[in-house]
């Protein structure tokens, strides 16, 4: 007896393999077309190494700031009903729908020659065309994704466990630290990895706010763009390979960590 073919399942599996195959071909083209002798030489290029160091430093700093904000904001949106909650959620989610260039322009207008921008410059934290601006651009680009992940994570945690903790005399902060946060560790890791990867790959927001100055604010995506503009396709491809490798390492680390949780 032959088992009947589940057409719906077959279509879903075929679609999954089809899209995956296209992505593999697109990513694989980097490694097939590349001249590996030039790639090896380009990996030691001082400008590429400087961009890599800047990217890793700013992405790590931005991701840390993102998580410090996403943890409490996600909890507030998940657990508490307050006036203006819908507005906060809508505004926080707006950058997801914005093109990065629009978000960068908004930040430039906000932190440029305005009272806010002048005050930041006065306290030694100028954001326009500076490395601090790179961090700010990455922060505002990645923050909505981390908040969404953390809110969804908190939504799946039974609030009755928190009520029990409060009834035993623990404060709200103690309950969050000892009950909620340990149960949210999988979402915490996911949000952290996604935030880091999103910060690392931010292009348009950084270009507009930080300027993408060679040797100063050129992160790896900016370095890739600048070299394409100069016609140096080999160095641009090497920058893309490094970005792919770092992103793959981050996702691999996430999968390994998630499996242990």
Coordinates of C-alpha atoms in Angstrom, one line a residue:
X1 CA 0.0 0.0 0.0
X2 CA 1.3 3.4 -1.0
X3 CA 0.8 6.3 1.4
X4 CA -1.2 9.1 -0.2
X5 CA 0.9 12.2 -1.1
X6 CA 0.3 15.2 1.1
X7 CA 0.3 17.8 -1.6
X8 CA 0.2 20.7 0.8
X9 CA 3.3 19.4 2.7
X10 CA 5.0 18.8 -0.7
X11 CA 4.4 22.4 -1.8
X12 CA 5.7 23.8 1.5
X13 CA 8.8 21.7 1.4
X14 CA 9.5 22.5 -2.3
X15 CA 9.0 26.2 -1.6
X16 CA 11.4 26.1 1.3
X17 CA 14.1 24.3 -0.7
X18 CA 13.5 26.6 -3.7
X19 CA 14.0 29.8 -1.7
X20 CA 17.0 28.3 0.2
X21 CA 18.6 27.3 -3.1
X22 CA 18.3 30.8 -4.5
X23 CA 19.9 32.2 -1.4
X24 CA 22.7 29.7 -1.5
X25 CA 23.4 30.6 -5.1
X26 CA 23.4 34.3 -4.4
X27 CA 25.7 34.0 -1.4
X28 CA 27.8 31.3 -3.1
X29 CA 28.5 33.7 -6.0
X30 CA 30.8 35.7 -3.8
X31 CA 33.0 32.7 -3.3
X32 CA 32.8 31.3 -6.8
X33 CA 33.5 34.5 -8.7
X34 CA 36.2 35.7 -6.3
X35 CA 39.9 35.6 -7.1
X36 CA 41.2 33.8 -4.0
X37 CA 44.7 35.1 -4.4
X38 CA 43.4 38.7 -4.3
X39 CA 41.1 37.8 -1.5
X40 CA 44.0 36.6 0.6
X41 CA 45.9 39.8 -0.2
X42 CA 42.8 42.0 0.6
X43 CA 42.3 40.4 4.0
X44 CA 45.5 42.1 5.1
X45 CA 44.5 45.4 3.7
X46 CA 44.9 48.1 6.4
X47 CA 41.6 49.9 5.4
X48 CA 39.7 46.6 5.6
X49 CA 41.1 45.7 9.0
X50 CA 40.4 49.2 10.3
X51 CA 36.8 49.0 9.1
X52 CA 36.4 45.5 10.6
X53 CA 37.7 46.7 14.0
X54 CA 35.4 49.7 13.9
X55 CA 32.4 47.5 12.9
X56 CA 32.9 45.0 15.7
X57 CA 33.5 47.7 18.3
X58 CA 30.5 49.8 17.3
X59 CA 28.2 46.8 16.8
X60 CA 29.1 45.3 20.2
X61 CA 28.5 48.7 21.9
X62 CA 25.3 49.4 20.1
X63 CA 23.9 45.9 20.7
X64 CA 24.7 46.2 24.4
X65 CA 22.8 49.6 24.6
X66 CA 20.0 48.1 22.6
X67 CA 19.6 45.2 25.0
X68 CA 19.7 47.5 28.0
X69 CA 16.7 49.4 26.6
X70 CA 14.9 46.5 25.0
X71 CA 14.6 44.5 28.2
X72 CA 12.6 47.1 30.2
X73 CA 10.7 48.5 27.2
X74 CA 9.6 45.0 26.1
X75 CA 8.5 44.2 29.7
X76 CA 6.5 47.4 29.9
X77 CA 4.7 46.7 26.6
X78 CA 4.1 43.1 27.6
X79 CA 3.0 43.3 31.2
X80 CA 1.6 46.8 31.9
X81 CA -1.5 48.6 30.5
X82 CA -0.8 52.3 30.6
X83 CA -2.1 55.4 28.8
X84 CA -0.2 55.9 25.5
X85 CA 0.9 52.2 25.3
X86 CA -0.4 51.9 21.8
X87 CA 1.4 55.1 20.7
X88 CA 4.7 53.9 22.3
X89 CA 4.4 50.6 20.5
X90 CA 3.6 52.2 17.1
X91 CA 6.4 54.8 17.4
X92 CA 9.0 52.2 18.5
X93 CA 8.0 50.0 15.5
X94 CA 8.2 52.8 13.0
X95 CA 11.9 52.3 12.1
X96 CA 11.1 48.8 11.0
X97 CA 9.0 50.2 8.2
X98 CA 11.3 53.1 7.4
X99 CA 14.0 52.8 4.8
X100 CA 17.3 53.2 6.6
X101 CA 18.1 56.4 4.6
X102 CA 14.9 58.0 5.9
X103 CA 15.8 57.0 9.5
X104 CA 19.3 58.4 9.1
X105 CA 17.9 61.7 7.7
X106 CA 15.5 61.9 10.7
X107 CA 18.4 61.4 13.1
X108 CA 20.6 63.9 11.3
X109 CA 17.9 66.6 11.5
X110 CA 17.4 65.8 15.2
X111 CA 21.1 65.7 16.2
X112 CA 22.4 68.3 13.8
X113 CA 22.2 72.1 14.4
X114 CA 19.4 71.8 16.9
X115 CA 19.2 72.4 20.7
X116 CA 19.6 68.7 21.2
X117 CA 22.6 68.4 18.9
X118 CA 24.2 71.5 20.3
X119 CA 23.7 70.2 23.9
X120 CA 25.3 66.8 23.0
X121 CA 28.2 68.6 21.4
X122 CA 28.6 70.8 24.5
X123 CA 28.9 67.7 26.7
X124 CA 31.4 66.1 24.4
X125 CA 29.1 63.7 22.6
X126 CA 28.6 65.0 19.1
X127 CA 26.7 62.4 16.9
X128 CA 27.0 63.9 13.4
X129 CA 29.9 62.6 11.4
X130 CA 31.5 60.9 14.4
X131 CA 32.1 57.3 15.7
X132 CA 29.5 58.0 18.4
X133 CA 27.1 58.7 15.5
X134 CA 27.8 55.3 14.1
X135 CA 26.8 53.8 17.4
X136 CA 23.6 56.0 17.6
X137 CA 22.7 55.0 14.0
X138 CA 23.1 51.3 14.7
X139 CA 21.2 51.6 18.0
X140 CA 18.1 53.2 16.5
X141 CA 18.1 50.8 13.6
X142 CA 18.3 47.6 15.7
X143 CA 16.2 48.7 18.7
X144 CA 12.8 47.9 17.3
X145 CA 13.8 44.3 16.4
X146 CA 15.1 43.6 19.9
X147 CA 12.0 45.1 21.6
X148 CA 9.7 42.9 19.4
X149 CA 11.7 39.8 20.3
X150 CA 11.7 40.6 24.0
X151 CA 8.0 41.5 24.1
X152 CA 7.1 38.2 22.4
X153 CA 9.3 36.4 24.9
X154 CA 7.7 38.0 27.9
X155 CA 4.2 37.3 26.4
X156 CA 4.9 33.5 26.5
X157 CA 5.9 33.6 30.2
X158 CA 3.0 32.8 32.5
X159 CA 2.4 36.0 34.6
X160 CA 1.0 33.8 37.4
X161 CA 4.6 32.8 38.2
X162 CA 5.4 36.4 38.8
X163 CA 2.3 36.8 40.9
X164 CA 3.4 33.9 43.1
X165 CA 6.8 35.5 43.5
X166 CA 5.2 38.8 44.5
X167 CA 2.9 37.1 47.0
X168 CA 6.0 35.6 48.7
X169 CA 7.3 39.0 49.4
X170 CA 9.6 39.7 46.5
X171 CA 9.7 43.1 45.0
X172 CA 8.9 43.8 41.3
X173 CA 12.7 44.1 40.6
X174 CA 13.5 41.0 42.5
X175 CA 10.8 39.1 40.6
X176 CA 12.0 40.3 37.3
X177 CA 15.6 39.3 38.1
X178 CA 15.0 36.0 39.7
X179 CA 11.9 34.7 37.9
X180 CA 11.2 36.5 34.6
X181 CA 14.7 37.0 33.3
X182 CA 15.8 33.4 33.7
X183 CA 12.8 32.2 31.9
X184 CA 13.4 34.7 29.1
X185 CA 17.0 33.7 28.5
X186 CA 16.3 32.1 25.1
X187 CA 14.7 35.3 23.9
X188 CA 17.5 37.3 25.5
X189 CA 20.1 35.4 23.5
X190 CA 18.1 35.7 20.3
X191 CA 17.5 39.4 20.7
X192 CA 21.2 39.9 21.5
X193 CA 22.4 38.0 18.4
X194 CA 19.9 39.7 16.1
X195 CA 20.8 43.1 17.5
X196 CA 24.5 42.5 16.9
X197 CA 23.9 41.3 13.4
X198 CA 21.6 44.1 12.6
X199 CA 24.0 46.7 14.0
X200 CA 26.9 45.1 12.0
X201 CA 24.9 45.3 8.7
X202 CA 23.5 48.8 9.2
X203 CA 24.3 50.9 6.1
X204 CA 21.9 53.7 5.2
X205 CA 21.5 55.1 8.7
X206 CA 25.2 55.2 9.3
X207 CA 25.9 56.7 5.9
X208 CA 23.6 59.7 6.6
X209 CA 24.2 60.3 10.3
X210 CA 27.9 59.4 10.5
X211 CA 29.0 60.3 7.0
X212 CA 30.9 57.2 6.0
X213 CA 34.2 59.1 6.0
X214 CA 37.1 56.8 4.9
X215 CA 39.3 55.9 7.8
X216 CA 37.0 57.5 10.4
X217 CA 33.4 56.3 10.2
X218 CA 33.5 53.7 7.4
X219 CA 32.1 50.5 8.9
X220 CA 32.3 47.3 6.7
X221 CA 29.1 48.0 4.8
X222 CA 30.3 51.6 4.1
X223 CA 33.7 50.2 3.2
X224 CA 32.0 47.9 0.7
X225 CA 30.0 50.7 -0.8
X226 CA 32.9 53.1 -1.1
X227 CA 35.1 50.5 -2.8
X228 CA 32.3 49.7 -5.3
X229 CA 32.1 53.5 -6.0
X230 CA 35.9 53.6 -6.5
X231 CA 35.6 50.6 -8.9
X232 CA 37.6 48.4 -6.6
X233 CA 35.3 45.4 -6.9
X234 CA 37.9 42.9 -5.5
X235 CA 38.2 44.7 -2.1
X236 CA 34.4 45.3 -2.0
X237 CA 33.8 41.5 -2.5
X238 CA 36.3 40.8 0.3
X239 CA 34.4 43.1 2.6
X240 CA 31.2 41.3 1.7
X241 CA 32.8 38.0 2.5
X242 CA 34.0 39.2 5.9
X243 CA 30.4 40.4 6.7
X244 CA 29.0 37.1 5.7
X245 CA 31.5 35.2 7.8
X246 CA 30.9 37.4 10.9
X247 CA 27.1 37.1 10.4
X248 CA 27.4 33.3 10.0
X249 CA 29.5 33.0 13.1
X250 CA 27.0 35.0 15.1
X251 CA 24.1 32.9 13.9
X252 CA 26.0 29.6 14.5
X253 CA 26.8 30.8 18.1
X254 CA 23.1 31.6 18.6
X255 CA 22.1 28.1 17.4
X256 CA 24.6 26.4 19.7
X257 CA 23.7 28.5 22.7
X258 CA 20.0 28.1 22.1
X259 CA 20.4 24.3 22.0
X260 CA 22.0 24.4 25.5
X261 CA 19.2 26.5 27.0

